[in-house]
mmCIF file with all atom_site columns, C-alpha atoms in Angstrom:
data_model
loop_
_atom_site.group_PDB
_atom_site.id
_atom_site.type_symbol
_atom_site.label_atom_id
_atom_site.label_alt_id
_atom_site.label_comp_id
_atom_site.label_asym_id
_atom_site.label_entity_id
_atom_site.label_seq_id
_atom_site.pdbx_PDB_ins_code
_atom_site.Cartn_x
_atom_site.Cartn_y
_atom_site.Cartn_z
_atom_site.occupancy
_atom_site.B_iso_or_equiv
_atom_site.pdbx_formal_charge
_atom_site.auth_seq_id
_atom_site.auth_comp_id
_atom_site.auth_asym_id
_atom_site.auth_atom_id
_atom_site.pdbx_PDB_model_num
ATOM 1   C CA . MET A 1 1   ? -3.701  13.475  -31.980 1.00 43.00 ? 7   MET A CA 1
ATOM 2   C CA . ASP A 1 2   ? -0.797  15.959  -32.103 1.00 42.00 ? 8   ASP A CA 1
ATOM 3   C CA . THR A 1 3   ? 0.842   15.649  -28.675 1.00 46.00 ? 9   THR A CA 1
ATOM 4   C CA . THR A 1 4   ? 1.558   19.330  -28.609 1.00 46.00 ? 10  THR A CA 1
ATOM 5   C CA . GLU A 1 5   ? -2.122  20.213  -28.488 1.00 48.00 ? 11  GLU A CA 1
ATOM 6   C CA . ARG A 1 6   ? -3.961  20.649  -25.194 1.00 47.00 ? 12  ARG A CA 1
ATOM 7   C CA . PRO A 1 7   ? -7.034  18.294  -24.939 1.00 42.00 ? 13  PRO A CA 1
ATOM 8   C CA . ARG A 1 8   ? -10.288 20.193  -24.751 1.00 52.00 ? 14  ARG A CA 1
ATOM 9   C CA . GLY A 1 9   ? -12.399 17.619  -23.023 1.00 56.00 ? 15  GLY A CA 1
ATOM 10  C CA . PRO A 1 10  ? -11.575 14.819  -20.643 1.00 72.00 ? 16  PRO A CA 1
ATOM 11  C CA . HIS A 1 11  ? -7.958  14.010  -20.870 1.00 89.00 ? 17  HIS A CA 1
ATOM 12  C CA . LEU A 1 12  ? -5.391  11.406  -20.258 1.00 95.00 ? 18  LEU A CA 1
ATOM 13  C CA . GLU A 1 13  ? -1.745  12.109  -19.850 1.00 97.00 ? 19  GLU A CA 1
ATOM 14  C CA . TRP A 1 14  ? 0.717   9.286   -20.569 1.00 97.00 ? 20  TRP A CA 1
ATOM 15  C CA . THR A 1 15  ? 4.427   8.689   -20.617 1.00 97.00 ? 21  THR A CA 1
ATOM 16  C CA . VAL A 1 16  ? 6.958   5.837   -20.618 1.00 96.00 ? 22  VAL A CA 1
ATOM 17  C CA . VAL A 1 17  ? 9.669   5.849   -17.912 1.00 96.00 ? 23  VAL A CA 1
ATOM 18  C CA . ALA A 1 18  ? 12.775  3.703   -17.644 1.00 95.00 ? 24  ALA A CA 1
ATOM 19  C CA . SER A 1 19  ? 13.015  1.499   -14.562 1.00 96.00 ? 25  SER A CA 1
ATOM 20  C CA . ASP A 1 20  ? 15.012  -1.183  -13.112 1.00 93.00 ? 26  ASP A CA 1
ATOM 21  C CA . ILE A 1 21  ? 12.426  -3.753  -14.422 1.00 96.00 ? 27  ILE A CA 1
ATOM 22  C CA . GLY A 1 22  ? 12.189  -2.174  -17.952 1.00 96.00 ? 28  GLY A CA 1
ATOM 23  C CA . PRO A 1 23  ? 10.086  0.503   -19.439 1.00 97.00 ? 29  PRO A CA 1
ATOM 24  C CA . LEU A 1 24  ? 6.819   1.379   -17.643 1.00 97.00 ? 30  LEU A CA 1
ATOM 25  C CA . LEU A 1 25  ? 3.947   3.103   -19.231 1.00 97.00 ? 31  LEU A CA 1
ATOM 26  C CA . LEU A 1 26  ? 2.102   5.422   -16.841 1.00 98.00 ? 32  LEU A CA 1
ATOM 27  C CA . ALA A 1 27  ? -1.241  7.027   -17.615 1.00 98.00 ? 33  ALA A CA 1
ATOM 28  C CA . ALA A 1 28  ? -3.174  9.465   -15.392 1.00 97.00 ? 34  ALA A CA 1
ATOM 29  C CA . THR A 1 29  ? -6.420  11.483  -15.557 1.00 96.00 ? 35  THR A CA 1
ATOM 30  C CA . PRO A 1 30  ? -7.149  14.508  -13.434 1.00 96.00 ? 36  PRO A CA 1
ATOM 31  C CA . GLU A 1 31  ? -8.620  12.008  -10.757 1.00 96.00 ? 37  GLU A CA 1
ATOM 32  C CA . GLY A 1 32  ? -5.149  10.171  -10.516 1.00 97.00 ? 38  GLY A CA 1
ATOM 33  C CA . LEU A 1 33  ? -2.998  7.538   -11.749 1.00 98.00 ? 39  LEU A CA 1
ATOM 34  C CA . VAL A 1 34  ? -5.201  5.182   -13.828 1.00 98.00 ? 40  VAL A CA 1
ATOM 35  C CA . ARG A 1 35  ? -2.740  2.654   -15.615 1.00 98.00 ? 41  ARG A CA 1
ATOM 36  C CA . VAL A 1 36  ? 0.622   1.254   -15.152 1.00 98.00 ? 42  VAL A CA 1
ATOM 37  C CA . GLU A 1 37  ? 1.980   -1.265  -17.740 1.00 96.00 ? 43  GLU A CA 1
ATOM 38  C CA . PHE A 1 38  ? 5.083   -3.358  -17.614 1.00 96.00 ? 44  PHE A CA 1
ATOM 39  C CA . HIS A 1 39  ? 7.489   -3.941  -20.564 1.00 95.00 ? 45  HIS A CA 1
ATOM 40  C CA . ALA A 1 40  ? 6.095   -0.913  -22.412 1.00 96.00 ? 46  ALA A CA 1
ATOM 41  C CA . GLY A 1 41  ? 7.731   -1.209  -25.825 1.00 95.00 ? 47  GLY A CA 1
ATOM 42  C CA . PRO A 1 42  ? 6.239   0.423   -28.925 1.00 94.00 ? 48  PRO A CA 1
ATOM 43  C CA . ASP A 1 43  ? 4.057   -2.698  -29.854 1.00 94.00 ? 49  ASP A CA 1
ATOM 44  C CA . ARG A 1 44  ? 2.583   -2.987  -26.400 1.00 93.00 ? 50  ARG A CA 1
ATOM 45  C CA . ILE A 1 45  ? 1.840   0.784   -26.265 1.00 95.00 ? 51  ILE A CA 1
ATOM 46  C CA . ASP A 1 46  ? 0.082   0.570   -29.716 1.00 92.00 ? 52  ASP A CA 1
ATOM 47  C CA . ARG A 1 47  ? -1.954  -2.221  -28.524 1.00 93.00 ? 53  ARG A CA 1
ATOM 48  C CA . MET A 1 48  ? -3.221  -0.709  -25.339 1.00 91.00 ? 54  MET A CA 1
ATOM 49  C CA . MET A 1 49  ? -3.503  3.042   -25.745 1.00 94.00 ? 55  MET A CA 1
ATOM 50  C CA . GLY A 1 50  ? -6.497  2.822   -28.223 1.00 93.00 ? 56  GLY A CA 1
ATOM 51  C CA . PRO A 1 51  ? -8.682  0.687   -25.866 1.00 94.00 ? 57  PRO A CA 1
ATOM 52  C CA . LEU A 1 52  ? -7.586  2.645   -22.803 1.00 95.00 ? 58  LEU A CA 1
ATOM 53  C CA . VAL A 1 53  ? -8.498  6.078   -24.499 1.00 94.00 ? 59  VAL A CA 1
ATOM 54  C CA . SER A 1 54  ? -11.792 4.518   -25.678 1.00 93.00 ? 60  SER A CA 1
ATOM 55  C CA . ARG A 1 55  ? -12.727 3.083   -22.324 1.00 93.00 ? 61  ARG A CA 1
ATOM 56  C CA . LEU A 1 56  ? -11.974 6.380   -20.380 1.00 94.00 ? 62  LEU A CA 1
ATOM 57  C CA . GLY A 1 57  ? -13.558 8.534   -23.205 1.00 91.00 ? 63  GLY A CA 1
ATOM 58  C CA . ALA A 1 58  ? -10.622 10.802  -23.042 1.00 89.00 ? 64  ALA A CA 1
ATOM 59  C CA . ASP A 1 59  ? -8.132  12.470  -25.324 1.00 91.00 ? 65  ASP A CA 1
ATOM 60  C CA . ALA A 1 60  ? -4.602  11.247  -24.805 1.00 94.00 ? 66  ALA A CA 1
ATOM 61  C CA . ARG A 1 61  ? -1.431  13.484  -24.573 1.00 95.00 ? 67  ARG A CA 1
ATOM 62  C CA . ARG A 1 62  ? 2.074   12.483  -24.139 1.00 95.00 ? 68  ARG A CA 1
ATOM 63  C CA . PRO A 1 63  ? 4.070   15.397  -22.946 1.00 95.00 ? 69  PRO A CA 1
ATOM 64  C CA . ALA A 1 64  ? 7.789   15.733  -23.586 1.00 93.00 ? 70  ALA A CA 1
ATOM 65  C CA . PRO A 1 65  ? 9.937   14.086  -20.833 1.00 89.00 ? 71  PRO A CA 1
ATOM 66  C CA . GLY A 1 66  ? 10.055  16.452  -17.726 1.00 90.00 ? 72  GLY A CA 1
ATOM 67  C CA . GLU A 1 67  ? 6.916   18.370  -18.741 1.00 94.00 ? 73  GLU A CA 1
ATOM 68  C CA . GLU A 1 68  ? 4.466   15.998  -17.276 1.00 94.00 ? 74  GLU A CA 1
ATOM 69  C CA . VAL A 1 69  ? 1.782   17.614  -15.186 1.00 95.00 ? 75  VAL A CA 1
ATOM 70  C CA . LEU A 1 70  ? -0.598  14.783  -14.049 1.00 96.00 ? 76  LEU A CA 1
ATOM 71  C CA . LEU A 1 71  ? 2.323   12.308  -14.036 1.00 97.00 ? 77  LEU A CA 1
ATOM 72  C CA . ALA A 1 72  ? 5.074   14.409  -12.414 1.00 97.00 ? 78  ALA A CA 1
ATOM 73  C CA . GLU A 1 73  ? 4.494   13.009  -8.924  1.00 97.00 ? 79  GLU A CA 1
ATOM 74  C CA . PRO A 1 74  ? 4.053   9.345   -10.063 1.00 98.00 ? 80  PRO A CA 1
ATOM 75  C CA . VAL A 1 75  ? 7.309   9.590   -12.066 1.00 97.00 ? 81  VAL A CA 1
ATOM 76  C CA . ARG A 1 76  ? 9.083   11.037  -9.040  1.00 97.00 ? 82  ARG A CA 1
ATOM 77  C CA . GLN A 1 77  ? 7.778   8.540   -6.631  1.00 98.00 ? 83  GLN A CA 1
ATOM 78  C CA . LEU A 1 78  ? 8.625   5.600   -9.019  1.00 97.00 ? 84  LEU A CA 1
ATOM 79  C CA . ALA A 1 79  ? 12.196  6.805   -9.212  1.00 97.00 ? 85  ALA A CA 1
ATOM 80  C CA . ALA A 1 80  ? 12.403  7.080   -5.396  1.00 97.00 ? 86  ALA A CA 1
ATOM 81  C CA . TYR A 1 81  ? 10.954  3.468   -5.070  1.00 98.00 ? 87  TYR A CA 1
ATOM 82  C CA . PHE A 1 82  ? 13.503  1.984   -7.285  1.00 97.00 ? 88  PHE A CA 1
ATOM 83  C CA . ALA A 1 83  ? 16.308  3.986   -5.516  1.00 96.00 ? 89  ALA A CA 1
ATOM 84  C CA . GLY A 1 84  ? 15.124  2.394   -2.217  1.00 94.00 ? 90  GLY A CA 1
ATOM 85  C CA . ALA A 1 85  ? 13.945  5.733   -0.913  1.00 97.00 ? 91  ALA A CA 1
ATOM 86  C CA . LEU A 1 86  ? 10.257  5.138   -0.975  1.00 97.00 ? 92  LEU A CA 1
ATOM 87  C CA . ARG A 1 87  ? 8.302   2.335   0.695   1.00 96.00 ? 93  ARG A CA 1
ATOM 88  C CA . ARG A 1 88  ? 4.718   3.422   0.136   1.00 96.00 ? 94  ARG A CA 1
ATOM 89  C CA . PHE A 1 89  ? 3.233   5.282   -2.837  1.00 97.00 ? 95  PHE A CA 1
ATOM 90  C CA . ASP A 1 90  ? 1.159   8.247   -1.933  1.00 97.00 ? 96  ASP A CA 1
ATOM 91  C CA . LEU A 1 91  ? -0.701  9.028   -5.090  1.00 98.00 ? 97  LEU A CA 1
ATOM 92  C CA . PRO A 1 92  ? -4.286  9.683   -6.088  1.00 98.00 ? 98  PRO A CA 1
ATOM 93  C CA . LEU A 1 93  ? -5.584  6.774   -7.879  1.00 98.00 ? 99  LEU A CA 1
ATOM 94  C CA . ASP A 1 94  ? -8.370  6.706   -10.605 1.00 97.00 ? 100 ASP A CA 1
ATOM 95  C CA . TRP A 1 95  ? -9.960  3.251   -9.883  1.00 97.00 ? 101 TRP A CA 1
ATOM 96  C CA . ARG A 1 96  ? -12.306 3.413   -13.068 1.00 95.00 ? 102 ARG A CA 1
ATOM 97  C CA . LEU A 1 97  ? -10.612 0.453   -14.698 1.00 97.00 ? 103 LEU A CA 1
ATOM 98  C CA . SER A 1 98  ? -11.472 -1.829  -11.838 1.00 96.00 ? 104 SER A CA 1
ATOM 99  C CA . SER A 1 99  ? -14.804 -2.603  -10.280 1.00 96.00 ? 105 SER A CA 1
ATOM 100 C CA . GLY A 1 100 ? -16.717 -4.960  -7.927  1.00 95.00 ? 106 GLY A CA 1
ATOM 101 C CA . PHE A 1 101 ? -14.746 -7.724  -6.134  1.00 96.00 ? 107 PHE A CA 1
ATOM 102 C CA . ASN A 1 102 ? -11.568 -6.969  -8.084  1.00 96.00 ? 108 ASN A CA 1
ATOM 103 C CA . ARG A 1 103 ? -11.574 -3.290  -6.862  1.00 97.00 ? 109 ARG A CA 1
ATOM 104 C CA . GLN A 1 104 ? -12.417 -4.452  -3.334  1.00 96.00 ? 110 GLN A CA 1
ATOM 105 C CA . VAL A 1 105 ? -9.478  -6.822  -3.246  1.00 97.00 ? 111 VAL A CA 1
ATOM 106 C CA . LEU A 1 106 ? -7.073  -4.370  -4.816  1.00 97.00 ? 112 LEU A CA 1
ATOM 107 C CA . GLN A 1 107 ? -7.908  -1.646  -2.359  1.00 97.00 ? 113 GLN A CA 1
ATOM 108 C CA . GLU A 1 108 ? -7.535  -4.121  0.492   1.00 97.00 ? 114 GLU A CA 1
ATOM 109 C CA . LEU A 1 109 ? -4.140  -5.139  -0.860  1.00 97.00 ? 115 LEU A CA 1
ATOM 110 C CA . ASP A 1 110 ? -3.167  -1.361  -1.112  1.00 97.00 ? 116 ASP A CA 1
ATOM 111 C CA . ARG A 1 111 ? -4.240  -0.774  2.409   1.00 96.00 ? 117 ARG A CA 1
ATOM 112 C CA . SER A 1 112 ? -2.934  -3.846  4.319   1.00 97.00 ? 118 SER A CA 1
ATOM 113 C CA . VAL A 1 113 ? 0.209   -5.330  2.617   1.00 97.00 ? 119 VAL A CA 1
ATOM 114 C CA . PRO A 1 114 ? 3.097   -3.070  3.327   1.00 97.00 ? 120 PRO A CA 1
ATOM 115 C CA . TYR A 1 115 ? 6.539   -2.811  1.563   1.00 97.00 ? 121 TYR A CA 1
ATOM 116 C CA . GLY A 1 116 ? 8.765   -5.865  2.455   1.00 94.00 ? 122 GLY A CA 1
ATOM 117 C CA . SER A 1 117 ? 5.868   -8.244  3.194   1.00 95.00 ? 123 SER A CA 1
ATOM 118 C CA . VAL A 1 118 ? 3.806   -10.745 1.297   1.00 95.00 ? 124 VAL A CA 1
ATOM 119 C CA . VAL A 1 119 ? 0.331   -12.200 1.688   1.00 95.00 ? 125 VAL A CA 1
ATOM 120 C CA . GLY A 1 120 ? -1.139  -15.407 0.391   1.00 94.00 ? 126 GLY A CA 1
ATOM 121 C CA . TYR A 1 121 ? -4.062  -15.435 -2.072  1.00 95.00 ? 127 TYR A CA 1
ATOM 122 C CA . GLY A 1 122 ? -6.266  -17.123 0.480   1.00 94.00 ? 128 GLY A CA 1
ATOM 123 C CA . GLU A 1 123 ? -5.328  -14.694 3.248   1.00 95.00 ? 129 GLU A CA 1
ATOM 124 C CA . LEU A 1 124 ? -6.058  -11.615 1.134   1.00 96.00 ? 130 LEU A CA 1
ATOM 125 C CA . ALA A 1 125 ? -9.422  -13.140 0.189   1.00 96.00 ? 131 ALA A CA 1
ATOM 126 C CA . ALA A 1 126 ? -10.229 -13.464 3.975   1.00 96.00 ? 132 ALA A CA 1
ATOM 127 C CA . ARG A 1 127 ? -9.052  -9.879  4.553   1.00 95.00 ? 133 ARG A CA 1
ATOM 128 C CA . ALA A 1 128 ? -11.444 -8.692  1.808   1.00 94.00 ? 134 ALA A CA 1
ATOM 129 C CA . GLY A 1 129 ? -14.285 -10.536 3.586   1.00 94.00 ? 135 GLY A CA 1
ATOM 130 C CA . GLN A 1 130 ? -14.393 -13.482 1.069   1.00 93.00 ? 136 GLN A CA 1
ATOM 131 C CA . PRO A 1 131 ? -12.754 -16.376 2.720   1.00 92.00 ? 137 PRO A CA 1
ATOM 132 C CA . GLY A 1 132 ? -12.365 -19.218 0.284   1.00 91.00 ? 138 GLY A CA 1
ATOM 133 C CA . ALA A 1 133 ? -12.092 -16.923 -2.700  1.00 94.00 ? 139 ALA A CA 1
ATOM 134 C CA . ALA A 1 134 ? -8.351  -17.459 -3.338  1.00 93.00 ? 140 ALA A CA 1
ATOM 135 C CA . GLN A 1 135 ? -8.753  -18.246 -7.075  1.00 93.00 ? 141 GLN A CA 1
ATOM 136 C CA . ALA A 1 136 ? -10.913 -15.103 -7.489  1.00 95.00 ? 142 ALA A CA 1
ATOM 137 C CA . VAL A 1 137 ? -8.133  -13.099 -5.743  1.00 95.00 ? 143 VAL A CA 1
ATOM 138 C CA . GLY A 1 138 ? -5.683  -14.444 -8.304  1.00 93.00 ? 144 GLY A CA 1
ATOM 139 C CA . ASN A 1 139 ? -8.104  -13.287 -11.095 1.00 94.00 ? 145 ASN A CA 1
ATOM 140 C CA . ALA A 1 140 ? -8.230  -9.809  -9.425  1.00 95.00 ? 146 ALA A CA 1
ATOM 141 C CA . MET A 1 141 ? -4.443  -9.610  -9.308  1.00 95.00 ? 147 MET A CA 1
ATOM 142 C CA . GLY A 1 142 ? -4.240  -10.439 -12.944 1.00 94.00 ? 148 GLY A CA 1
ATOM 143 C CA . SER A 1 143 ? -6.675  -7.523  -13.805 1.00 95.00 ? 149 SER A CA 1
ATOM 144 C CA . ASN A 1 144 ? -4.755  -4.889  -11.728 1.00 97.00 ? 150 ASN A CA 1
ATOM 145 C CA . PRO A 1 145 ? -4.525  -1.799  -13.705 1.00 97.00 ? 151 PRO A CA 1
ATOM 146 C CA . LEU A 1 146 ? -2.051  -0.335  -11.340 1.00 98.00 ? 152 LEU A CA 1
ATOM 147 C CA . PRO A 1 147 ? 0.581   -2.984  -10.656 1.00 97.00 ? 153 PRO A CA 1
ATOM 148 C CA . LEU A 1 148 ? 3.580   -1.939  -8.757  1.00 96.00 ? 154 LEU A CA 1
ATOM 149 C CA . VAL A 1 149 ? 1.750   1.014   -7.184  1.00 98.00 ? 155 VAL A CA 1
ATOM 150 C CA . VAL A 1 150 ? -0.972  -1.307  -5.998  1.00 98.00 ? 156 VAL A CA 1
ATOM 151 C CA . PRO A 1 151 ? 1.453   -4.046  -5.128  1.00 97.00 ? 157 PRO A CA 1
ATOM 152 C CA . CYS A 1 152 ? 0.118   -7.314  -6.632  1.00 96.00 ? 158 CYS A CA 1
ATOM 153 C CA . HIS A 1 153 ? 3.706   -8.572  -6.718  1.00 97.00 ? 159 HIS A CA 1
ATOM 154 C CA . ARG A 1 154 ? 3.376   -9.030  -2.837  1.00 96.00 ? 160 ARG A CA 1
ATOM 155 C CA . VAL A 1 155 ? 0.610   -11.808 -3.385  1.00 96.00 ? 161 VAL A CA 1
ATOM 156 C CA . VAL A 1 156 ? 1.964   -15.236 -3.262  1.00 94.00 ? 162 VAL A CA 1
ATOM 157 C CA . GLU A 1 157 ? 0.843   -18.796 -3.071  1.00 91.00 ? 163 GLU A CA 1
ATOM 158 C CA . ASN A 1 158 ? -0.323  -20.041 0.469   1.00 83.00 ? 164 ASN A CA 1
ATOM 159 C CA . ASP A 1 159 ? 2.165   -22.785 0.419   1.00 83.00 ? 165 ASP A CA 1
ATOM 160 C CA . GLY A 1 160 ? 5.132   -20.233 0.003   1.00 78.00 ? 166 GLY A CA 1
ATOM 161 C CA . GLY A 1 161 ? 5.403   -20.500 -3.767  1.00 86.00 ? 167 GLY A CA 1
ATOM 162 C CA . ILE A 1 162 ? 5.882   -17.257 -5.723  1.00 90.00 ? 168 ILE A CA 1
ATOM 163 C CA . GLY A 1 163 ? 2.583   -17.561 -7.731  1.00 89.00 ? 169 GLY A CA 1
ATOM 164 C CA . GLY A 1 164 ? 1.909   -15.924 -10.929 1.00 88.00 ? 170 GLY A CA 1
ATOM 165 C CA . PHE A 1 165 ? 2.473   -12.329 -12.195 1.00 93.00 ? 171 PHE A CA 1
ATOM 166 C CA . GLY A 1 166 ? 1.236   -10.427 -15.280 1.00 90.00 ? 172 GLY A CA 1
ATOM 167 C CA . GLY A 1 167 ? 4.626   -8.730  -15.512 1.00 92.00 ? 173 GLY A CA 1
ATOM 168 C CA . GLY A 1 168 ? 6.427   -12.034 -15.559 1.00 93.00 ? 174 GLY A CA 1
ATOM 169 C CA . LEU A 1 169 ? 7.933   -14.106 -12.822 1.00 93.00 ? 175 LEU A CA 1
ATOM 170 C CA . GLU A 1 170 ? 11.419  -12.629 -13.151 1.00 93.00 ? 176 GLU A CA 1
ATOM 171 C CA . THR A 1 171 ? 9.858   -9.142  -12.784 1.00 95.00 ? 177 THR A CA 1
ATOM 172 C CA . LYS A 1 172 ? 8.043   -10.361 -9.600  1.00 95.00 ? 178 LYS A CA 1
ATOM 173 C CA . ARG A 1 173 ? 11.306  -11.829 -8.260  1.00 93.00 ? 179 ARG A CA 1
ATOM 174 C CA . GLN A 1 174 ? 13.127  -8.529  -8.904  1.00 94.00 ? 180 GLN A CA 1
ATOM 175 C CA . LEU A 1 175 ? 10.483  -6.531  -7.129  1.00 96.00 ? 181 LEU A CA 1
ATOM 176 C CA . LEU A 1 176 ? 10.386  -8.921  -4.089  1.00 95.00 ? 182 LEU A CA 1
ATOM 177 C CA . ALA A 1 177 ? 14.146  -8.784  -3.966  1.00 93.00 ? 183 ALA A CA 1
ATOM 178 C CA . LEU A 1 178 ? 14.184  -4.932  -4.120  1.00 94.00 ? 184 LEU A CA 1
ATOM 179 C CA . GLU A 1 179 ? 11.783  -4.905  -1.129  1.00 96.00 ? 185 GLU A CA 1
ATOM 180 C CA . GLY A 1 180 ? 13.970  -7.508  0.822   1.00 93.00 ? 186 GLY A CA 1
ATOM 181 C CA . VAL A 1 181 ? 11.440  -10.405 0.709   1.00 92.00 ? 187 VAL A CA 1
ATOM 182 C CA . LEU A 1 182 ? 13.653  -12.528 -1.570  1.00 84.00 ? 188 LEU A CA 1
ATOM 183 C CA . PRO A 1 183 ? 17.523  -12.704 -1.859  1.00 75.00 ? 189 PRO A CA 1
ATOM 184 C CA . GLN A 1 184 ? 19.006  -10.496 -4.604  1.00 64.00 ? 190 GLN A CA 1
ATOM 185 C CA . PRO A 1 185 ? 19.769  -12.496 -7.767  1.00 61.00 ? 191 PRO A CA 1
ATOM 186 C CA . LEU A 1 186 ? 23.368  -13.407 -8.065  1.00 54.00 ? 192 LEU A CA 1
ATOM 187 C CA . PHE A 1 187 ? 23.557  -12.337 -11.725 1.00 45.00 ? 193 PHE A CA 1
#
């Protein structure tokens, strides 16, 4: 689709922004932010945009930088977060890419694990009303369509290990260091 055209039906606005952890793809619908993707190089964008547009049944539009409409506030808040001036994202979220237990756990994470803190997989399972479902919580974190904004980087192993992360362990360390949970890397 020619990105200068305005979509006529349901639409998705997307862009790529630079960040301290590399390029981030952001996508939003009129309902809210629907997708955040780490390491958003051209190949990754090509692989994910088709399925995303198909799943949402939407026309995609990439506005010129600075001309975002649906993404103007997410772009602003992400810049403030990386500058250390924002501790909680206040954005409408479109949860259509998550459902069932995964959505329940992600919404609990968003509600109950603030900036600068971490929670174990087992503890988050208990908070979501499913004690003993730590492994399922790990799967929910791996399926998070809104990482960073819905802070799955704050979920760690119950024994104090850093745990996994879809954006890579170094990215998780950087985010936890930014929030003061881990020491800043020496280099």
